[in-house]
Coordinates of C-alpha atoms and ligand atoms in Angstrom, one line a residue:
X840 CA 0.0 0.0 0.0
X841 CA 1.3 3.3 -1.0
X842 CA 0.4 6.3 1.2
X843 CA -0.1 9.7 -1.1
X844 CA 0.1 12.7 1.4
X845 CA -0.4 16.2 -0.4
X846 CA 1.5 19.7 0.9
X847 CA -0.4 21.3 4.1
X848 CA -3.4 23.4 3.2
X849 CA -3.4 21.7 0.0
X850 CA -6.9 23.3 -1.8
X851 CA -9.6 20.5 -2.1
X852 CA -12.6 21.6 -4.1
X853 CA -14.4 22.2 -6.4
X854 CA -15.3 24.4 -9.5
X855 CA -18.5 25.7 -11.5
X856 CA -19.6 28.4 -13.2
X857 CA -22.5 31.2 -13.0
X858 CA -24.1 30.5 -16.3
X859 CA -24.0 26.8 -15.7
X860 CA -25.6 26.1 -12.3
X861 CA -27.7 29.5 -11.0
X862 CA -30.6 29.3 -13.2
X863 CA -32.5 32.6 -13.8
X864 CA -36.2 33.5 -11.9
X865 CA -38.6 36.0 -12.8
X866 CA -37.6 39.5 -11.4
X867 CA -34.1 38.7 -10.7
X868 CA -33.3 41.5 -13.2
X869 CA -30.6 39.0 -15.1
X870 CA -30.0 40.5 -18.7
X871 CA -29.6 37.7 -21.7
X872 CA -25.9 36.2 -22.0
X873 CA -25.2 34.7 -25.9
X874 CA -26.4 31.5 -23.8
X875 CA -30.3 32.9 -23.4
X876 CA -30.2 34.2 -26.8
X877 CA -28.8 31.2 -28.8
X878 CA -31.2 28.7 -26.4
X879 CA -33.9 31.4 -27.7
X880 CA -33.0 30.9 -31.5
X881 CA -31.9 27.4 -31.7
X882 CA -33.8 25.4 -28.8
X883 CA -32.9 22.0 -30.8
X884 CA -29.2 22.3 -30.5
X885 CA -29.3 21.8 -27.1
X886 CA -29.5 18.5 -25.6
X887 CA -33.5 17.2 -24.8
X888 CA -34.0 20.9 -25.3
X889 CA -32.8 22.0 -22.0
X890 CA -32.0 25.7 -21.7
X891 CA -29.5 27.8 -19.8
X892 CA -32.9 29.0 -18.0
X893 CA -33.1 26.6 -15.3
X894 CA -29.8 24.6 -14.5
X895 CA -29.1 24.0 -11.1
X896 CA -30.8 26.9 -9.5
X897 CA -27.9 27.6 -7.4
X898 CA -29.4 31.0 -7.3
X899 CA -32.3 30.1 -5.3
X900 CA -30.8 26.9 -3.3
X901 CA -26.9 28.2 -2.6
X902 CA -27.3 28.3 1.2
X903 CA -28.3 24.2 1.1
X904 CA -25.3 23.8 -1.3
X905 CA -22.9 25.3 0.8
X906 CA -23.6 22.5 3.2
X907 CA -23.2 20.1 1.0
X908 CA -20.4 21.1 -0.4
X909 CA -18.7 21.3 3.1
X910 CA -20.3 17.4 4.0
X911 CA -17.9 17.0 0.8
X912 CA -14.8 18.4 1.8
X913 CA -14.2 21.1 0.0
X914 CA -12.1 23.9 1.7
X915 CA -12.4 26.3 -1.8
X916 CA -14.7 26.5 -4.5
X917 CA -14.5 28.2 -8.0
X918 CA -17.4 29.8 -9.8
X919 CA -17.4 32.8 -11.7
X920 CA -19.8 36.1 -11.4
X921 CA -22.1 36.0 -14.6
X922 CA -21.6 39.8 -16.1
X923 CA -25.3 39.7 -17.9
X924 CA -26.2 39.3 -14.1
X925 CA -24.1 42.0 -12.7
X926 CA -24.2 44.6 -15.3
X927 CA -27.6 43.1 -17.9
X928 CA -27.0 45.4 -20.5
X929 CA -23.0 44.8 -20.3
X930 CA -22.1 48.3 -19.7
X931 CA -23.7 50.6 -17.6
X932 CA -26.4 50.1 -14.3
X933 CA -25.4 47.7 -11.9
X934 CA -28.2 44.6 -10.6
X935 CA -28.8 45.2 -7.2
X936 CA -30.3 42.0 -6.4
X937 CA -27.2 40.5 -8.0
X938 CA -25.1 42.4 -5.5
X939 CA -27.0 40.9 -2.9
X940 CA -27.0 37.0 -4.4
X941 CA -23.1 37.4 -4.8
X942 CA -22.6 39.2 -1.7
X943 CA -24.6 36.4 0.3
X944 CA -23.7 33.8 -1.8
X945 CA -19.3 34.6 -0.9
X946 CA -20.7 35.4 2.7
X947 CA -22.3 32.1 3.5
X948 CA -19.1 29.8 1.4
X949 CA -16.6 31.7 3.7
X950 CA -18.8 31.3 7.3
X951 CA -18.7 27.5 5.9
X952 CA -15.0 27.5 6.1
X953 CA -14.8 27.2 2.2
X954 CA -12.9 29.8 0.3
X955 CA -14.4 31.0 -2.9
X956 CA -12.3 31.5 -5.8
X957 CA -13.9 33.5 -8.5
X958 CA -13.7 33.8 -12.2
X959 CA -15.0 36.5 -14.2
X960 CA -15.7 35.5 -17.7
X961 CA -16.7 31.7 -18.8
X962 CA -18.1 31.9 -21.8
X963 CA -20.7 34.0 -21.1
X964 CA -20.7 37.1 -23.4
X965 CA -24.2 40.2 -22.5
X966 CA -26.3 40.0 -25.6
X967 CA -26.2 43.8 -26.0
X968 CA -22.5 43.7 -26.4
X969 CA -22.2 40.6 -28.5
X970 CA -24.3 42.1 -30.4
X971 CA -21.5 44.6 -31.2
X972 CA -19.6 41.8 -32.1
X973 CA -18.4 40.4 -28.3
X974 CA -14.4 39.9 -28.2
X975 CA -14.3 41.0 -31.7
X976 CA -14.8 44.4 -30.9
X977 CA -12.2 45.8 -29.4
X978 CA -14.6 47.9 -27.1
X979 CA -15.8 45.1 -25.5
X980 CA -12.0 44.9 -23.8
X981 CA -13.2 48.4 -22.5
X982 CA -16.6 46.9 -21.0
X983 CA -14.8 44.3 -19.7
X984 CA -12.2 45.7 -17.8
X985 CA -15.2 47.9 -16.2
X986 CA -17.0 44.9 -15.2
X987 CA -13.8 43.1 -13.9
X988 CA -13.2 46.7 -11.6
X989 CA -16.4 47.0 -10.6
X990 CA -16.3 43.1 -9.0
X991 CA -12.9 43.8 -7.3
X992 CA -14.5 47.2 -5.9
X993 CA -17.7 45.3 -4.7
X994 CA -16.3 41.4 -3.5
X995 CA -12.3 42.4 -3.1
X996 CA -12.3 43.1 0.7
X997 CA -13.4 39.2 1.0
X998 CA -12.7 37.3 -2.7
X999 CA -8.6 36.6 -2.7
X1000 CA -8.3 34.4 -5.9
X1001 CA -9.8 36.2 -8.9
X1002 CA -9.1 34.2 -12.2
X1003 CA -10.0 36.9 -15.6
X1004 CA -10.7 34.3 -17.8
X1005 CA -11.9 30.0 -18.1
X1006 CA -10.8 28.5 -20.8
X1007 CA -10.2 31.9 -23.2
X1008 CA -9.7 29.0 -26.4
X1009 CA -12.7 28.0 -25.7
X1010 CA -15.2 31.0 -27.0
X1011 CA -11.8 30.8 -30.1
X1012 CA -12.6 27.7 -31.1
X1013 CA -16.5 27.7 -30.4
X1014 CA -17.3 30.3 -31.8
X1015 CA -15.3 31.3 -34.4
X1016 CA -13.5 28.0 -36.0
X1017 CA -15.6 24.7 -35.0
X1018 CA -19.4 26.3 -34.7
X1019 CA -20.2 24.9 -31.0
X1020 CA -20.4 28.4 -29.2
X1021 CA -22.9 31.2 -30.7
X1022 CA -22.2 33.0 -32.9
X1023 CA -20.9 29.5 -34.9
X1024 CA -18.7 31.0 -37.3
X1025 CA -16.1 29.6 -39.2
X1026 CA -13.2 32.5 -39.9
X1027 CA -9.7 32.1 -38.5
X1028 CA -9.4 36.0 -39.4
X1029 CA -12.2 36.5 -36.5
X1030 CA -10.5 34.0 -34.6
X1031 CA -7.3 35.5 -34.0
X1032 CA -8.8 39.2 -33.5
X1033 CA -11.2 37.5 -30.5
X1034 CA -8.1 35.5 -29.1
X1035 CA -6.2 38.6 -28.9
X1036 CA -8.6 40.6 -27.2
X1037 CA -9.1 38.1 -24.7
X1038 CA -5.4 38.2 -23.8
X1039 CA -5.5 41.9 -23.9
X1040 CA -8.3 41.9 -21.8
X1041 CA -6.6 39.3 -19.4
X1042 CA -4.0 41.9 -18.8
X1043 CA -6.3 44.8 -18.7
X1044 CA -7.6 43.3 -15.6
X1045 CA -4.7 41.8 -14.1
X1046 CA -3.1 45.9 -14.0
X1047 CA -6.2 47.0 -12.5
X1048 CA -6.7 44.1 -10.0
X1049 CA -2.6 45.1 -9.0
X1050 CA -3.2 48.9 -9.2
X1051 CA -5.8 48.7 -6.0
X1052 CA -3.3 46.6 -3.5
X1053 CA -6.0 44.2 -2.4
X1054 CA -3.7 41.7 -0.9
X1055 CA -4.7 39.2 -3.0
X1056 CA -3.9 37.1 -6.4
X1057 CA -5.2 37.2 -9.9
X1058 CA -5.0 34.6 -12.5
X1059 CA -5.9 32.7 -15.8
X1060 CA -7.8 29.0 -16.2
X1061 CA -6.3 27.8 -18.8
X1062 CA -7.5 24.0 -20.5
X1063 CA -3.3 22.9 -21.0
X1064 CA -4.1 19.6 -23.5
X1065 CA -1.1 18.8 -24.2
X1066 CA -0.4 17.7 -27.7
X1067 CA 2.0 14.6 -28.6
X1068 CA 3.3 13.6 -31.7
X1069 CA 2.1 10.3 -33.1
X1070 CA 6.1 9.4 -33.4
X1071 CA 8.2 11.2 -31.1
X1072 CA 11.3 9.7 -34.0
X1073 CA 9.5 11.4 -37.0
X1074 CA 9.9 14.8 -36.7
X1075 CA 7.3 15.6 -39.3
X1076 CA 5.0 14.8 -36.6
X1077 CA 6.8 16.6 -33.8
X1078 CA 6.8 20.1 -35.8
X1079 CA 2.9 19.4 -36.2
X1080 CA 2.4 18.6 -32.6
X1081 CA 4.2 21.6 -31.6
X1082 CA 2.0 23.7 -33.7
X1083 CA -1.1 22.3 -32.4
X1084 CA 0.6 23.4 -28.9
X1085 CA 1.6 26.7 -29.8
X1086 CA -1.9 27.2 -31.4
X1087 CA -4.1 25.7 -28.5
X1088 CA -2.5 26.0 -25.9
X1089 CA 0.6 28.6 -25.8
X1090 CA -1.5 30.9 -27.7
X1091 CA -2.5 31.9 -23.9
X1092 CA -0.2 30.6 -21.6
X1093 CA 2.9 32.6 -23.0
X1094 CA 1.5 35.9 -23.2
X1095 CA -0.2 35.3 -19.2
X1096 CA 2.4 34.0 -17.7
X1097 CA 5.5 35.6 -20.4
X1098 CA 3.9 38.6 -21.6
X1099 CA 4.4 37.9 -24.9
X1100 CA 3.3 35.1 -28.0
X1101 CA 4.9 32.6 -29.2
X1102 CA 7.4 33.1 -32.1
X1103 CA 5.8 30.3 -34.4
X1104 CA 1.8 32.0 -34.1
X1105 CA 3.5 35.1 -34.3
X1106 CA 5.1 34.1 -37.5
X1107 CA 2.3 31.9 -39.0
X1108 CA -0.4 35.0 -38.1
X1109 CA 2.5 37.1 -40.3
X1110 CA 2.5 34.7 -43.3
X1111 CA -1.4 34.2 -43.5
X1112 CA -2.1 38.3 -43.3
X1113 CA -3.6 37.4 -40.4
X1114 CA -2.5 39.8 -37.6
X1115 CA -4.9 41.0 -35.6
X1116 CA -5.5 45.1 -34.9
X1117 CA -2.9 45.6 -32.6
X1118 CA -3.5 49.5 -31.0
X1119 CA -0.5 51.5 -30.0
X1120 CA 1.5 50.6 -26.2
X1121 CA -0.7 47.3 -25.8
X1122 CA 2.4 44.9 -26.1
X1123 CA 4.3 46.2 -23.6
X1124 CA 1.0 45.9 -21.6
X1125 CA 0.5 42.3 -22.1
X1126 CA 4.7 42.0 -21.1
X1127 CA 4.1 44.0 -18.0
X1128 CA 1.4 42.7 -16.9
X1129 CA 1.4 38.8 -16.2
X1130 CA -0.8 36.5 -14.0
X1131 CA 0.4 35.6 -10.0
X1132 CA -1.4 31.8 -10.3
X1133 CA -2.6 29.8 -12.8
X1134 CA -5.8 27.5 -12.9
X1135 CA -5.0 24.4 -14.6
X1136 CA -8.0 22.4 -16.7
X1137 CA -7.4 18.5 -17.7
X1138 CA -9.3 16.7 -19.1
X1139 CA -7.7 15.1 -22.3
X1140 CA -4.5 15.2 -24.4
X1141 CA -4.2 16.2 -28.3
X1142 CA -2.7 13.2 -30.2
X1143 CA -1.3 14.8 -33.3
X1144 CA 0.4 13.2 -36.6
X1145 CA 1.9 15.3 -39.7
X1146 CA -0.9 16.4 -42.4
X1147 CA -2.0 13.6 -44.5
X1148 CA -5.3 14.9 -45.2
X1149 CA -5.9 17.1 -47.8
X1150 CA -6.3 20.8 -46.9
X1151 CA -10.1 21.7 -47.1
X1152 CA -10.0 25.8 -48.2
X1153 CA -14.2 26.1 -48.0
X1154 CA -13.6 28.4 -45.1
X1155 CA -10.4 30.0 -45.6
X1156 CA -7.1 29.0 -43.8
X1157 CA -7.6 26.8 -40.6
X1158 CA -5.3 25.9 -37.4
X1159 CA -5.9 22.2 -39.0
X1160 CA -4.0 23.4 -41.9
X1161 CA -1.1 22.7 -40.3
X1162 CA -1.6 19.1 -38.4
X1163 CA -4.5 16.3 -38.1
X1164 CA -5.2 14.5 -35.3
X1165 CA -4.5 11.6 -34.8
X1166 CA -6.8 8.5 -33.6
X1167 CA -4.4 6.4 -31.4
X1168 CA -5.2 2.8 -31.4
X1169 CA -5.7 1.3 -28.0
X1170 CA -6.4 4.6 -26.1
X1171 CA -8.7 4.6 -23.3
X1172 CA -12.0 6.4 -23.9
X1173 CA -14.9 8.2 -21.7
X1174 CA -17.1 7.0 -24.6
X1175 CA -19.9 9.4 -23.0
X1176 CA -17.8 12.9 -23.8
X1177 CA -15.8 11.0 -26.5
X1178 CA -12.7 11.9 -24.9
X1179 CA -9.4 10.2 -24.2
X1180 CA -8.8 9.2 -20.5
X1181 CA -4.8 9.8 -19.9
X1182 CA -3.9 10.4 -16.4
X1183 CA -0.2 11.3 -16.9
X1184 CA -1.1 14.6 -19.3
X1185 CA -1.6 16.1 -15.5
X1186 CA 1.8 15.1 -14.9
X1187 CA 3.4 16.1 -18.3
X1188 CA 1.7 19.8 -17.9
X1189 CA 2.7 20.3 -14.3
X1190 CA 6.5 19.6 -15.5
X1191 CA 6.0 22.2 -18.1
X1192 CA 5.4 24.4 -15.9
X1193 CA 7.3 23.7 -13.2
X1194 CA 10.2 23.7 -16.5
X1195 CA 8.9 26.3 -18.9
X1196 CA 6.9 28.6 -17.1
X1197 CA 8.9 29.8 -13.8
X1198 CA 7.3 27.0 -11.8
X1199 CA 4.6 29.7 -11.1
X1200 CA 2.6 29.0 -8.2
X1201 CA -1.1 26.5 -10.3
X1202 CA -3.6 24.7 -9.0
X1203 CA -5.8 21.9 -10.7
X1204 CA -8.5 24.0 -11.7
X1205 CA -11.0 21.4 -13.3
X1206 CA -10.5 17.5 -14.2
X1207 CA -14.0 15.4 -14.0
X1208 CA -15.1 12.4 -16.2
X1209 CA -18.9 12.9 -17.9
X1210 CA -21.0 10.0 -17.4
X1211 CA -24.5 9.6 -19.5
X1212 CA -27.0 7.4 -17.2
X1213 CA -25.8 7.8 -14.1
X1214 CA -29.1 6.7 -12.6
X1215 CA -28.5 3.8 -13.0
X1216 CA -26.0 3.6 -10.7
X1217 CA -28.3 4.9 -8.0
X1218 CA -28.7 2.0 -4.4
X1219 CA -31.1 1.7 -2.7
X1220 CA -30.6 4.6 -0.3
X1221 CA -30.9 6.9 -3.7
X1222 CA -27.1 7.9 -4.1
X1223 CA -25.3 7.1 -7.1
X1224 CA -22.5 4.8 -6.3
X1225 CA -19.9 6.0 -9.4
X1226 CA -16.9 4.3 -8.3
X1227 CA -15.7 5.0 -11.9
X1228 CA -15.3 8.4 -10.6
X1229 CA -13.4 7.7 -7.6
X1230 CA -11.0 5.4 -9.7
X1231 CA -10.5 8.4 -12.1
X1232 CA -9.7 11.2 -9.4
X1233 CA -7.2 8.8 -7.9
X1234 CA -5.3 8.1 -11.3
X1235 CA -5.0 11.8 -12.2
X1236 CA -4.0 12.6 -8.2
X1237 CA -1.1 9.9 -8.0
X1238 CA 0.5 11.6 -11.1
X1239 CA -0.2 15.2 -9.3
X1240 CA 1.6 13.6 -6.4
X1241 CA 4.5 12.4 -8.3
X1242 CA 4.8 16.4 -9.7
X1243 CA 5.0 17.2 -6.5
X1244 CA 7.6 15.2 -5.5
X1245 CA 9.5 16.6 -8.0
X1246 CA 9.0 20.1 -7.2
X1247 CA 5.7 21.3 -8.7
X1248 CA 4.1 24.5 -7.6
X1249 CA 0.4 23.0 -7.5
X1250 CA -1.1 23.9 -4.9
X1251 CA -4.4 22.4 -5.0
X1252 CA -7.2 20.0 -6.8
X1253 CA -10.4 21.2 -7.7
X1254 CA -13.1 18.5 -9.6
X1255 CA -15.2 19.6 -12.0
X1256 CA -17.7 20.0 -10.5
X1257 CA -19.3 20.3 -7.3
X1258 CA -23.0 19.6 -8.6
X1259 CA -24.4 18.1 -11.8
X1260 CA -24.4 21.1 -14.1
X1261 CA -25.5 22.7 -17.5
X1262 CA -23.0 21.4 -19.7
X1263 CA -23.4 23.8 -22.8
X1264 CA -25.1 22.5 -25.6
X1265 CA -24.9 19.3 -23.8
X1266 CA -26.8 20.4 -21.3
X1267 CA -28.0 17.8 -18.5
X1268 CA -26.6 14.6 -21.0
X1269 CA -23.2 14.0 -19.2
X1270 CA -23.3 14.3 -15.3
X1271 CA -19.7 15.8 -13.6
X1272 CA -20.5 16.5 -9.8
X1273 CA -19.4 14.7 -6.9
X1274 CA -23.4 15.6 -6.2
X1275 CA -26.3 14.1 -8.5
X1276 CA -28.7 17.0 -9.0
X1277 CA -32.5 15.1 -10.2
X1278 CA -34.1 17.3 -12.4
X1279 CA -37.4 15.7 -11.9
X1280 CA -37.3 16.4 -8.5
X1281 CA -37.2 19.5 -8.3
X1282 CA -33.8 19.6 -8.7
X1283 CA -33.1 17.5 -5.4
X1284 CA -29.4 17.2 -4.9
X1285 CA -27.7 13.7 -2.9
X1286 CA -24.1 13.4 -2.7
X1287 CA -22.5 10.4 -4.9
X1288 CA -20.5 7.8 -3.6
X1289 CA -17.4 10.1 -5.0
X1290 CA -18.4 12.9 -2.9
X1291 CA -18.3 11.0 0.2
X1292 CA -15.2 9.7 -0.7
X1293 CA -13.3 13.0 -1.4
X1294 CA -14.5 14.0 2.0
X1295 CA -12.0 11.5 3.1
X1296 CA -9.9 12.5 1.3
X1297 CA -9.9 16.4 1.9
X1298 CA -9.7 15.3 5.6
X1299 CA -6.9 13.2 5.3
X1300 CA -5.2 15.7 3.0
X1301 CA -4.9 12.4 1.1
X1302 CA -5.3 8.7 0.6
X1303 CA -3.8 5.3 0.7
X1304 CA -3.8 2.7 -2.3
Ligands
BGP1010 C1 -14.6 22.8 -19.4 C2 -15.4 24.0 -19.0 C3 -16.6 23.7 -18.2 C4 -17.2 22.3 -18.3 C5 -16.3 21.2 -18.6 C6 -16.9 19.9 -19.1 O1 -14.1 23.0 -20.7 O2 -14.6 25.0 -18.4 O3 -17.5 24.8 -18.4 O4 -18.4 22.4 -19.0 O5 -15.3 21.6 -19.6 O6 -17.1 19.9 -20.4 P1 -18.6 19.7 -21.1 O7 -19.5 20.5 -20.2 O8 -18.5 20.3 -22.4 O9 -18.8 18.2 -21.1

């Protein structure tokens, strides 16, 4: 039996998001995100039609979650303040009533003992401004930095972790290369000019988080997958894999953590005309001002091989221009998400950081397996024994141990997520939390087998195996 002890004060938790479990209720003055408005448009993309309206109305039942989420273990917890909430048109008048759901909502998580970590921007773009074209418009860095001051003025006495941005690929890739985030275009042009806004934007808010001495930290969440080469020996494959990294993942990491972008974007932005409006002083913003922590999302790798295919030009250049992916034979599948189980990526990213990147202080920000039909699972008591789950967590924290052995900064271990949750356009299909959420109950919540066990774990600031 091995014993895997984790670094005193070690964060166990959790993480969320405000568009994907509060829900909205009549009167709560909420203004529509590109969530409300594409559910609005396109009900059938979502799956069995379920809406951003209702998720896990975490916005009526926080207080009961907060207890539940301490009967779990957690001693932090990441959501993020949803900016159509706080500010409904995106600029301008201020939601009282959201004031008082966050204040109370940060109040009651830290009278729990649980520290809340908050993120301001997961995917969740006002209407009114993406109207104006969102991260495309470069005034929408303006709005954004207001919102972001406006939440360290209101929440900074008691919030100490801000993160800017989840995932800032994500709304890239969604929205403006592979059509799964509104407003489903396909234009790497667009992509680049939203990517690079987003990183402006990150540092935006990073200067004016510093600028107000809060005695606190600000980061980025970044989703690190890392990308390996089908043949580590054929170097056709190596250059590919390395700009499926420097597209996907470095793309953000180097100018957060660096201040600047990597020479091989830089240079393929160059050849394809490509380069994004780039406004007077705003480089030497983005070098000056870099992140203190960084959130760290895993959930698969990027298996990449030299491109074989033939280049498909219906939509102009892509990233997939340069590389395909590669299907690995043999690799272990969450068939429910489609995605490749690999517990060592966690390992492989926390080296290259702890190598490449200063060893700056990170945190597992989100890991979690989506399972379809978890009710089936449920005994007799009504809990859902997923020991599936339990086996996964283990396997991805023996490899964060073995980083830490060898010197890693990581300084916590947060599941997605806490509750089942609105996953997207997949809505209630897959279920994440260490808590099953029944939606025809009323939204009844009952901890999983999982969630018991991390208890255990949290307490013992490890486990045995
Ligand atoms: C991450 C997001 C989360 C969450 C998770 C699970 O990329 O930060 O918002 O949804 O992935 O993925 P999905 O919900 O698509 O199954």
């Amino acid at each position: 039996m091995t014993t895997y002890k984790f670094p005193k004060g070690f964060w166990w938790g959790s993480a969320a998001s405000g568009p994907q479990t509060e829900g909205r209720i009549a009167g709560d003055g909420k203004g529509d995100s590109i969530w409300d408005y594409w559910y609005e448009q396109a009900s059938d993309k979502f799956f069995d039609q379920v809406g951003p309206e209702k998720t896990s109305q975490v916005y009526t039942k926080y207080k009961e979650d907060i207890q539940l989420m301490k009967e779990t273990g957690h001693n932090s917890f990441r959501t993020s303040i949803q900016w159509s909430r706080l500010i409904p048109n995106g600029t301008g008048e201020v939601n009282q009533k959201a004031v008082d759901f966050y204040n109370d909502y940060i109040d009651s998580l830290i009278e729990a003992g649980i520290e809340p970590f908050m993120n301001l921007y997961h995917f969740d773009m006002p209407m009114p401004l993406q109207e104006q074209g969102g991260w495309l418009n470069r005034k929408t860095v303006d709005a954004y930095v207001a919102f972001a001051k406006i939440c360290f003025d209101l929440f900074g006495d008691r919030i100490k972790k801000w993160f800017t941005h989840n995932e800032p690929i994500v709304p890239v890739e969604g929205g403006y290369l592979y059509q799964f985030h509104y407003p489903e275009e396909i234009n790497m042009k667009h992509a680049v000019q939203v990517g690079y806004h987003e990183v402006l934007s990150n540092a935006l808010a990073v200067k004016a988080y510093h600028e107000l001495n809060l005695d606190g930290e600000i980061g980025i969440i970044l989703n690190l997958t890392p990308s390996y080469p089908r043949d580590e020996n054929n170097p056709a494959d190596v250059k590919a894999a390395a700009i499926a990294d420097a597209f996907f993942n470095r793309s953000f990491l180097d100018p957060a953590v660096k201040g600047e972008f990597p020479a091989e974007l830089v240079e393929i932005v160059k050849e394809l005309d490509m380069v994004p409006a780039i406004e007077e002083g705003d480089l030497a913003l983005i070098k000056e001002n870099t992140i203190d922590l960084l959130g760290i999302n895993y959930y698969q790798p990027r298996r990449i091989k030299a491109k074989e295919s033939a280049i498909d030009h219906t939509h102009g250049p892509m990233p997939d221009d340069y590389f395909d992916n590669y299907d690995m034979p043999g690799k272990k599948m969450n068939p429910y998400r489609g995605w490749e189980i690999y517990e060592k990526g966690i390992y492989d990213i926390l080296t290259n950081v702890r190598e490449n990147y200063g060893n700056i202080p990170c945190y597992v920000s989100e890991n979690g397996m989506g399972v379809e039909g978890e009710e089936r699972y449920r005994n007799a008591e009504g809990a859902i024994e997923d020991d599936y789950r339990i086996e996964f967590v283990k396997d991805h924290l023996r490899y964060v141990h073995q980083a830490l052995e060898e010197g890693s900064g990581c300084l916590g271990y947060h599941m997605w997520t806490c509750m089942d949750n609105w996953s997207w356009t997949n809505a209630y299909k897959n279920r994440y939390g260490f808590i099953g959420v029944d939606l025809d109950q009323d939204g009844k919540r009952t901890i999983k087998k999982s969630g018991h066990w991390f208890k255990a774990v949290s307490e013992n600031n490890g486990f045995d195996d």
